mmCIF file with all atom_site columns, C-alpha atoms and ligand atoms in Angstrom:
data_model
loop_
_atom_site.group_PDB
_atom_site.id
_atom_site.type_symbol
_atom_site.label_atom_id
_atom_site.label_alt_id
_atom_site.label_comp_id
_atom_site.label_asym_id
_atom_site.label_entity_id
_atom_site.label_seq_id
_atom_site.pdbx_PDB_ins_code
_atom_site.Cartn_x
_atom_site.Cartn_y
_atom_site.Cartn_z
_atom_site.occupancy
_atom_site.B_iso_or_equiv
_atom_site.pdbx_formal_charge
_atom_site.auth_seq_id
_atom_site.auth_comp_id
_atom_site.auth_asym_id
_atom_site.auth_atom_id
_atom_site.pdbx_PDB_model_num
ATOM   1   C CA  . MET F 1 1   ? -45.597 51.674 4.461   1.00 0.00 ? 1458 MET F CA  1
ATOM   2   C CA  . THR F 1 2   ? -44.491 48.047 4.058   1.00 0.00 ? 1459 THR F CA  1
ATOM   3   C CA  . VAL F 1 3   ? -45.194 45.182 1.663   1.00 0.00 ? 1460 VAL F CA  1
ATOM   4   C CA  . ALA F 1 4   ? -47.024 43.384 4.525   1.00 0.00 ? 1461 ALA F CA  1
ATOM   5   C CA  . MET F 1 5   ? -49.591 46.223 4.606   1.00 0.00 ? 1462 MET F CA  1
ATOM   6   C CA  . ILE F 1 6   ? -50.382 45.641 0.915   1.00 0.00 ? 1463 ILE F CA  1
ATOM   7   C CA  . LEU F 1 7   ? -50.662 41.859 1.397   1.00 0.00 ? 1464 LEU F CA  1
ATOM   8   C CA  . ASN F 1 8   ? -52.912 42.268 4.454   1.00 0.00 ? 1465 ASN F CA  1
ATOM   9   C CA  . GLU F 1 9   ? -55.381 44.006 2.181   1.00 0.00 ? 1466 GLU F CA  1
ATOM   10  C CA  . LYS F 1 10  ? -55.042 42.059 -1.099  1.00 0.00 ? 1467 LYS F CA  1
ATOM   11  C CA  . GLY F 1 11  ? -54.340 38.612 0.368   1.00 0.00 ? 1468 GLY F CA  1
ATOM   12  C CA  . ARG F 1 12  ? -51.440 36.203 0.102   1.00 0.00 ? 1469 ARG F CA  1
ATOM   13  C CA  . ASP F 1 13  ? -52.624 33.817 -2.616  1.00 0.00 ? 1470 ASP F CA  1
ATOM   14  C CA  . VAL F 1 14  ? -50.129 33.477 -5.468  1.00 0.00 ? 1471 VAL F CA  1
ATOM   15  C CA  . VAL F 1 15  ? -50.935 31.892 -8.835  1.00 0.00 ? 1472 VAL F CA  1
ATOM   16  C CA  . THR F 1 16  ? -48.159 29.431 -9.655  1.00 0.00 ? 1473 THR F CA  1
ATOM   17  C CA  . ALA F 1 17  ? -47.288 27.044 -12.495 1.00 0.00 ? 1474 ALA F CA  1
ATOM   18  C CA  . ARG F 1 18  ? -44.774 24.281 -13.182 1.00 0.00 ? 1475 ARG F CA  1
ATOM   19  C CA  . ALA F 1 19  ? -41.858 24.711 -15.598 1.00 0.00 ? 1476 ALA F CA  1
ATOM   20  C CA  . SER F 1 20  ? -43.274 21.863 -17.726 1.00 0.00 ? 1477 SER F CA  1
ATOM   21  C CA  . ASP F 1 21  ? -46.664 23.582 -18.237 1.00 0.00 ? 1478 ASP F CA  1
ATOM   22  C CA  . PRO F 1 22  ? -47.187 24.648 -21.847 1.00 0.00 ? 1479 PRO F CA  1
ATOM   23  C CA  . VAL F 1 23  ? -47.215 28.354 -22.715 1.00 0.00 ? 1480 VAL F CA  1
ATOM   24  C CA  . GLY F 1 24  ? -50.816 27.967 -23.969 1.00 0.00 ? 1481 GLY F CA  1
ATOM   25  C CA  . GLU F 1 25  ? -51.929 26.997 -20.462 1.00 0.00 ? 1482 GLU F CA  1
ATOM   26  C CA  . ILE F 1 26  ? -50.085 30.000 -19.028 1.00 0.00 ? 1483 ILE F CA  1
ATOM   27  C CA  . CYS F 1 27  ? -51.984 32.279 -21.458 1.00 0.00 ? 1484 CYS F CA  1
ATOM   28  C CA  . ARG F 1 28  ? -55.288 30.733 -20.341 1.00 0.00 ? 1485 ARG F CA  1
ATOM   29  C CA  . THR F 1 29  ? -54.483 31.269 -16.667 1.00 0.00 ? 1486 THR F CA  1
ATOM   30  C CA  . LEU F 1 30  ? -53.264 34.869 -17.191 1.00 0.00 ? 1487 LEU F CA  1
ATOM   31  C CA  . SER F 1 31  ? -56.503 35.621 -19.031 1.00 0.00 ? 1488 SER F CA  1
ATOM   32  C CA  . GLU F 1 32  ? -58.903 33.794 -16.662 1.00 0.00 ? 1489 GLU F CA  1
ATOM   33  C CA  . LYS F 1 33  ? -57.353 35.231 -13.492 1.00 0.00 ? 1490 LYS F CA  1
ATOM   34  C CA  . ARG F 1 34  ? -56.863 38.681 -15.035 1.00 0.00 ? 1491 ARG F CA  1
ATOM   35  C CA  . ILE F 1 35  ? -53.254 38.837 -13.918 1.00 0.00 ? 1492 ILE F CA  1
ATOM   36  C CA  . GLY F 1 36  ? -49.993 39.834 -15.591 1.00 0.00 ? 1493 GLY F CA  1
ATOM   37  C CA  . ALA F 1 37  ? -47.510 37.286 -14.241 1.00 0.00 ? 1494 ALA F CA  1
ATOM   38  C CA  . ILE F 1 38  ? -47.262 33.787 -12.804 1.00 0.00 ? 1495 ILE F CA  1
ATOM   39  C CA  . VAL F 1 39  ? -44.562 32.470 -10.478 1.00 0.00 ? 1496 VAL F CA  1
ATOM   40  C CA  . VAL F 1 40  ? -43.056 29.146 -11.583 1.00 0.00 ? 1497 VAL F CA  1
ATOM   41  C CA  . THR F 1 41  ? -42.325 26.859 -8.653  1.00 0.00 ? 1498 THR F CA  1
ATOM   42  C CA  . GLY F 1 42  ? -40.652 23.486 -8.182  1.00 0.00 ? 1499 GLY F CA  1
ATOM   43  C CA  . PRO F 1 43  ? -41.923 20.399 -6.336  1.00 0.00 ? 1500 PRO F CA  1
ATOM   44  C CA  . ALA F 1 44  ? -40.903 21.797 -2.928  1.00 0.00 ? 1501 ALA F CA  1
ATOM   45  C CA  . GLY F 1 45  ? -42.589 25.134 -3.615  1.00 0.00 ? 1502 GLY F CA  1
ATOM   46  C CA  . GLN F 1 46  ? -39.276 26.836 -4.366  1.00 0.00 ? 1503 GLN F CA  1
ATOM   47  C CA  . ILE F 1 47  ? -39.269 29.668 -6.926  1.00 0.00 ? 1504 ILE F CA  1
ATOM   48  C CA  . GLU F 1 48  ? -37.765 28.551 -10.234 1.00 0.00 ? 1505 GLU F CA  1
ATOM   49  C CA  . GLY F 1 49  ? -38.794 31.513 -12.359 1.00 0.00 ? 1506 GLY F CA  1
ATOM   50  C CA  . ILE F 1 50  ? -41.415 34.082 -13.277 1.00 0.00 ? 1507 ILE F CA  1
ATOM   51  C CA  . VAL F 1 51  ? -43.336 34.427 -16.533 1.00 0.00 ? 1508 VAL F CA  1
ATOM   52  C CA  . SER F 1 52  ? -45.230 37.556 -17.476 1.00 0.00 ? 1509 SER F CA  1
ATOM   53  C CA  . GLU F 1 53  ? -47.449 38.529 -20.398 1.00 0.00 ? 1510 GLU F CA  1
ATOM   54  C CA  . ARG F 1 54  ? -44.365 40.210 -21.910 1.00 0.00 ? 1511 ARG F CA  1
ATOM   55  C CA  . ASP F 1 55  ? -42.515 36.876 -22.134 1.00 0.00 ? 1512 ASP F CA  1
ATOM   56  C CA  . VAL F 1 56  ? -45.522 35.237 -23.774 1.00 0.00 ? 1513 VAL F CA  1
ATOM   57  C CA  . VAL F 1 57  ? -45.960 38.032 -26.321 1.00 0.00 ? 1514 VAL F CA  1
ATOM   58  C CA  . ARG F 1 58  ? -42.223 37.939 -27.112 1.00 0.00 ? 1515 ARG F CA  1
ATOM   59  C CA  . VAL F 1 59  ? -42.102 34.185 -27.807 1.00 0.00 ? 1516 VAL F CA  1
ATOM   60  C CA  . ILE F 1 60  ? -45.350 34.153 -29.834 1.00 0.00 ? 1517 ILE F CA  1
ATOM   61  C CA  . GLY F 1 61  ? -44.142 37.183 -31.814 1.00 0.00 ? 1518 GLY F CA  1
ATOM   62  C CA  . LYS F 1 62  ? -40.911 35.342 -32.583 1.00 0.00 ? 1519 LYS F CA  1
ATOM   63  C CA  . GLU F 1 63  ? -42.109 31.788 -33.143 1.00 0.00 ? 1520 GLU F CA  1
ATOM   64  C CA  . GLY F 1 64  ? -45.822 32.064 -33.902 1.00 0.00 ? 1521 GLY F CA  1
ATOM   65  C CA  . PRO F 1 65  ? -48.559 29.753 -32.560 1.00 0.00 ? 1522 PRO F CA  1
ATOM   66  C CA  . ALA F 1 66  ? -46.120 26.814 -32.195 1.00 0.00 ? 1523 ALA F CA  1
ATOM   67  C CA  . ALA F 1 67  ? -44.792 28.644 -29.103 1.00 0.00 ? 1524 ALA F CA  1
ATOM   68  C CA  . LEU F 1 68  ? -48.021 27.745 -27.271 1.00 0.00 ? 1525 LEU F CA  1
ATOM   69  C CA  . GLU F 1 69  ? -46.810 24.118 -27.054 1.00 0.00 ? 1526 GLU F CA  1
ATOM   70  C CA  . GLN F 1 70  ? -43.438 25.028 -25.511 1.00 0.00 ? 1527 GLN F CA  1
ATOM   71  C CA  . PRO F 1 71  ? -42.861 24.437 -21.812 1.00 0.00 ? 1528 PRO F CA  1
ATOM   72  C CA  . VAL F 1 72  ? -42.921 27.681 -19.852 1.00 0.00 ? 1529 VAL F CA  1
ATOM   73  C CA  . GLY F 1 73  ? -39.517 26.779 -18.414 1.00 0.00 ? 1530 GLY F CA  1
ATOM   74  C CA  . ASP F 1 74  ? -38.053 27.743 -21.804 1.00 0.00 ? 1531 ASP F CA  1
ATOM   75  C CA  . VAL F 1 75  ? -39.505 31.251 -21.825 1.00 0.00 ? 1532 VAL F CA  1
ATOM   76  C CA  . MET F 1 76  ? -39.594 32.313 -18.155 1.00 0.00 ? 1533 MET F CA  1
ATOM   77  C CA  . THR F 1 77  ? -37.078 34.573 -16.398 1.00 0.00 ? 1534 THR F CA  1
ATOM   78  C CA  . ARG F 1 78  ? -34.914 32.449 -14.090 1.00 0.00 ? 1535 ARG F CA  1
ATOM   79  C CA  . THR F 1 79  ? -33.212 35.141 -12.042 1.00 0.00 ? 1536 THR F CA  1
ATOM   80  C CA  . VAL F 1 80  ? -36.137 36.382 -9.983  1.00 0.00 ? 1537 VAL F CA  1
ATOM   81  C CA  . VAL F 1 81  ? -35.895 39.503 -7.861  1.00 0.00 ? 1538 VAL F CA  1
ATOM   82  C CA  . THR F 1 82  ? -37.953 39.040 -4.694  1.00 0.00 ? 1539 THR F CA  1
ATOM   83  C CA  . CYS F 1 83  ? -38.803 41.190 -1.690  1.00 0.00 ? 1540 CYS F CA  1
ATOM   84  C CA  . SER F 1 84  ? -39.802 40.462 1.888   1.00 0.00 ? 1541 SER F CA  1
ATOM   85  C CA  . GLU F 1 85  ? -42.898 41.512 3.833   1.00 0.00 ? 1542 GLU F CA  1
ATOM   86  C CA  . GLY F 1 86  ? -40.865 43.968 5.895   1.00 0.00 ? 1543 GLY F CA  1
ATOM   87  C CA  . ASP F 1 87  ? -39.526 45.859 2.872   1.00 0.00 ? 1544 ASP F CA  1
ATOM   88  C CA  . THR F 1 88  ? -40.894 49.339 2.318   1.00 0.00 ? 1545 THR F CA  1
ATOM   89  C CA  . VAL F 1 89  ? -43.180 49.973 -0.629  1.00 0.00 ? 1546 VAL F CA  1
ATOM   90  C CA  . ASN F 1 90  ? -40.783 52.725 -1.755  1.00 0.00 ? 1547 ASN F CA  1
ATOM   91  C CA  . SER F 1 91  ? -37.841 50.307 -1.948  1.00 0.00 ? 1548 SER F CA  1
ATOM   92  C CA  . VAL F 1 92  ? -39.893 47.798 -3.984  1.00 0.00 ? 1549 VAL F CA  1
ATOM   93  C CA  . MET F 1 93  ? -40.998 50.594 -6.311  1.00 0.00 ? 1550 MET F CA  1
ATOM   94  C CA  . ALA F 1 94  ? -37.355 51.626 -6.808  1.00 0.00 ? 1551 ALA F CA  1
ATOM   95  C CA  . ARG F 1 95  ? -36.267 48.040 -7.581  1.00 0.00 ? 1552 ARG F CA  1
ATOM   96  C CA  . MET F 1 96  ? -39.130 47.519 -10.056 1.00 0.00 ? 1553 MET F CA  1
ATOM   97  C CA  . SER F 1 97  ? -38.275 50.755 -11.769 1.00 0.00 ? 1554 SER F CA  1
ATOM   98  C CA  . ALA F 1 98  ? -34.523 49.957 -11.951 1.00 0.00 ? 1555 ALA F CA  1
ATOM   99  C CA  . GLY F 1 99  ? -35.174 46.367 -13.192 1.00 0.00 ? 1556 GLY F CA  1
ATOM   100 C CA  . ARG F 1 100 ? -37.989 47.430 -15.568 1.00 0.00 ? 1557 ARG F CA  1
ATOM   101 C CA  . PHE F 1 101 ? -40.480 44.817 -14.365 1.00 0.00 ? 1558 PHE F CA  1
ATOM   102 C CA  . ARG F 1 102 ? -43.921 45.172 -12.807 1.00 0.00 ? 1559 ARG F CA  1
ATOM   103 C CA  . HIS F 1 103 ? -44.206 42.158 -10.522 1.00 0.00 ? 1560 HIS F CA  1
ATOM   104 C CA  . MET F 1 104 ? -42.326 41.033 -7.448  1.00 0.00 ? 1561 MET F CA  1
ATOM   105 C CA  . PRO F 1 105 ? -42.855 37.791 -5.504  1.00 0.00 ? 1562 PRO F CA  1
ATOM   106 C CA  . VAL F 1 106 ? -42.735 38.163 -1.721  1.00 0.00 ? 1563 VAL F CA  1
ATOM   107 C CA  . VAL F 1 107 ? -40.667 35.639 0.225   1.00 0.00 ? 1564 VAL F CA  1
ATOM   108 C CA  . SER F 1 108 ? -40.830 35.311 4.002   1.00 0.00 ? 1565 SER F CA  1
ATOM   109 C CA  . GLY F 1 109 ? -39.097 32.621 6.021   1.00 0.00 ? 1566 GLY F CA  1
ATOM   110 C CA  . GLY F 1 110 ? -37.965 31.003 2.764   1.00 0.00 ? 1567 GLY F CA  1
ATOM   111 C CA  . LYS F 1 111 ? -41.578 30.629 1.560   1.00 0.00 ? 1568 LYS F CA  1
ATOM   112 C CA  . LEU F 1 112 ? -43.544 32.393 -1.172  1.00 0.00 ? 1569 LEU F CA  1
ATOM   113 C CA  . THR F 1 113 ? -46.083 34.479 0.760   1.00 0.00 ? 1570 THR F CA  1
ATOM   114 C CA  . GLY F 1 114 ? -47.463 36.855 -1.851  1.00 0.00 ? 1571 GLY F CA  1
ATOM   115 C CA  . LEU F 1 115 ? -46.905 38.867 -4.990  1.00 0.00 ? 1572 LEU F CA  1
ATOM   116 C CA  . VAL F 1 116 ? -47.037 42.618 -5.442  1.00 0.00 ? 1573 VAL F CA  1
ATOM   117 C CA  . SER F 1 117 ? -47.588 44.325 -8.758  1.00 0.00 ? 1574 SER F CA  1
ATOM   118 C CA  . ILE F 1 118 ? -46.921 47.892 -9.837  1.00 0.00 ? 1575 ILE F CA  1
ATOM   119 C CA  . GLY F 1 119 ? -50.734 48.329 -9.771  1.00 0.00 ? 1576 GLY F CA  1
ATOM   120 C CA  . ASP F 1 120 ? -50.859 47.432 -6.057  1.00 0.00 ? 1577 ASP F CA  1
ATOM   121 C CA  . ILE F 1 121 ? -48.055 49.876 -5.362  1.00 0.00 ? 1578 ILE F CA  1
ATOM   122 C CA  . VAL F 1 122 ? -49.606 52.760 -7.296  1.00 0.00 ? 1579 VAL F CA  1
ATOM   123 C CA  . LYS F 1 123 ? -52.950 52.158 -5.523  1.00 0.00 ? 1580 LYS F CA  1
ATOM   124 C CA  . HIS F 1 124 ? -51.306 52.356 -2.085  1.00 0.00 ? 1581 HIS F CA  1
ATOM   125 C CA  . ARG F 1 125 ? -49.128 55.351 -2.956  1.00 0.00 ? 1582 ARG F CA  1
ATOM   126 C CA  . ILE F 1 126 ? -52.195 57.295 -4.158  1.00 0.00 ? 1583 ILE F CA  1
ATOM   127 C CA  . ALA F 1 127 ? -54.102 56.415 -0.948  1.00 0.00 ? 1584 ALA F CA  1
ATOM   128 C CA  . GLN F 1 128 ? -51.108 57.539 1.129   1.00 0.00 ? 1585 GLN F CA  1
ATOM   129 C CA  . ILE F 1 129 ? -50.739 60.837 -0.769  1.00 0.00 ? 1586 ILE F CA  1
ATOM   130 C CA  . GLU F 1 130 ? -54.479 61.522 -0.347  1.00 0.00 ? 1587 GLU F CA  1
ATOM   131 C CA  . ARG F 1 131 ? -54.252 60.828 3.419   1.00 0.00 ? 1588 ARG F CA  1
ATOM   132 C CA  . GLU F 1 132 ? -51.302 63.193 3.740   1.00 0.00 ? 1589 GLU F CA  1
ATOM   133 C CA  . ALA F 1 133 ? -53.128 65.910 1.763   1.00 0.00 ? 1590 ALA F CA  1
ATOM   134 C CA  . ASP F 1 134 ? -56.194 65.525 4.054   1.00 0.00 ? 1591 ASP F CA  1
ATOM   135 C CA  . GLN F 1 135 ? -53.974 65.832 7.133   1.00 0.00 ? 1592 GLN F CA  1
ATOM   136 C CA  . MET F 1 136 ? -52.331 68.949 5.712   1.00 0.00 ? 1593 MET F CA  1
ATOM   137 C CA  . ARG F 1 137 ? -55.736 70.490 4.923   1.00 0.00 ? 1594 ARG F CA  1
ATOM   138 C CA  . ASP F 1 138 ? -56.991 69.719 8.478   1.00 0.00 ? 1595 ASP F CA  1
ATOM   139 C CA  . TYR F 1 139 ? -53.816 71.234 9.938   1.00 0.00 ? 1596 TYR F CA  1
ATOM   140 C CA  . ILE F 1 140 ? -54.157 74.451 7.904   1.00 0.00 ? 1597 ILE F CA  1
ATOM   141 C CA  . ALA F 1 141 ? -57.877 74.781 8.770   1.00 0.00 ? 1598 ALA F CA  1
HETATM 142 P P1  . AMP Y 2 .   ? -43.332 42.571 -16.313 1.00 0.00 ? 1703 AMP Y P1  1
HETATM 143 O O1  . AMP Y 2 .   ? -43.038 44.024 -16.461 1.00 0.00 ? 1703 AMP Y O1  1
HETATM 144 O O2  . AMP Y 2 .   ? -43.497 42.184 -14.866 1.00 0.00 ? 1703 AMP Y O2  1
HETATM 145 O O3  . AMP Y 2 .   ? -44.431 42.094 -17.192 1.00 0.00 ? 1703 AMP Y O3  1
HETATM 146 O O4  . AMP Y 2 .   ? -42.011 41.747 -16.742 1.00 0.00 ? 1703 AMP Y O4  1
HETATM 147 C C1  . AMP Y 2 .   ? -41.086 42.189 -17.720 1.00 0.00 ? 1703 AMP Y C1  1
HETATM 148 C C2  . AMP Y 2 .   ? -39.955 41.153 -17.800 1.00 0.00 ? 1703 AMP Y C2  1
HETATM 149 O O5  . AMP Y 2 .   ? -39.318 41.037 -16.508 1.00 0.00 ? 1703 AMP Y O5  1
HETATM 150 C C3  . AMP Y 2 .   ? -40.394 39.726 -18.150 1.00 0.00 ? 1703 AMP Y C3  1
HETATM 151 O O6  . AMP Y 2 .   ? -39.366 39.127 -18.909 1.00 0.00 ? 1703 AMP Y O6  1
HETATM 152 C C4  . AMP Y 2 .   ? -40.531 39.024 -16.806 1.00 0.00 ? 1703 AMP Y C4  1
HETATM 153 O O7  . AMP Y 2 .   ? -40.288 37.628 -16.863 1.00 0.00 ? 1703 AMP Y O7  1
HETATM 154 C C5  . AMP Y 2 .   ? -39.450 39.719 -15.987 1.00 0.00 ? 1703 AMP Y C5  1
HETATM 155 N N1  . AMP Y 2 .   ? -39.804 39.854 -14.567 1.00 0.00 ? 1703 AMP Y N1  1
HETATM 156 C C6  . AMP Y 2 .   ? -41.004 40.170 -14.044 1.00 0.00 ? 1703 AMP Y C6  1
HETATM 157 N N2  . AMP Y 2 .   ? -40.954 40.229 -12.714 1.00 0.00 ? 1703 AMP Y N2  1
HETATM 158 C C7  . AMP Y 2 .   ? -39.676 39.957 -12.358 1.00 0.00 ? 1703 AMP Y C7  1
HETATM 159 C C8  . AMP Y 2 .   ? -38.974 39.847 -11.122 1.00 0.00 ? 1703 AMP Y C8  1
HETATM 160 N N3  . AMP Y 2 .   ? -39.562 40.065 -9.947  1.00 0.00 ? 1703 AMP Y N3  1
HETATM 161 N N4  . AMP Y 2 .   ? -37.654 39.501 -11.160 1.00 0.00 ? 1703 AMP Y N4  1
HETATM 162 C C9  . AMP Y 2 .   ? -37.034 39.299 -12.347 1.00 0.00 ? 1703 AMP Y C9  1
HETATM 163 N N5  . AMP Y 2 .   ? -37.635 39.390 -13.529 1.00 0.00 ? 1703 AMP Y N5  1
HETATM 164 C C10 . AMP Y 2 .   ? -38.943 39.712 -13.558 1.00 0.00 ? 1703 AMP Y C10 1
#
């Protein structure tokens, strides 16, 4: 099972922001879109960072409401681990687990073509395990 199979089902739209956007706006977008992370891109669409709800909670916990005025560029993670559409879901799961993060932007041909979350991966793993169990039951019967 590959990352492309997940994107074919969930779509390839990615919510992005600019490094100059204030943290308050990031909170609004995370809440309105019901997502856990936003990819920060530059003028040419290149990935500059990723900001997740964890980063927002950390900075507000440390600095209080004043943090909402800060540009997201100050709180995002700059070294972003990405995957490609041809990567297996198992390899992405292993990298998320090793890096202790739950989101991974997908880059194909140098362009951002999607984002997979741990939720997407769990959903597909469960579907795969159920299919395999059905096949095993049919085989035994
Ligand atoms: P998450 O578990 O995705 O909410 O993120 C936990 C921490 O890892 C936050 O500081 C994020 O900015 C960071 N993070 C999330 N996704 C990635 C990624 N693909 N590469 C690097 N860091 C990430």
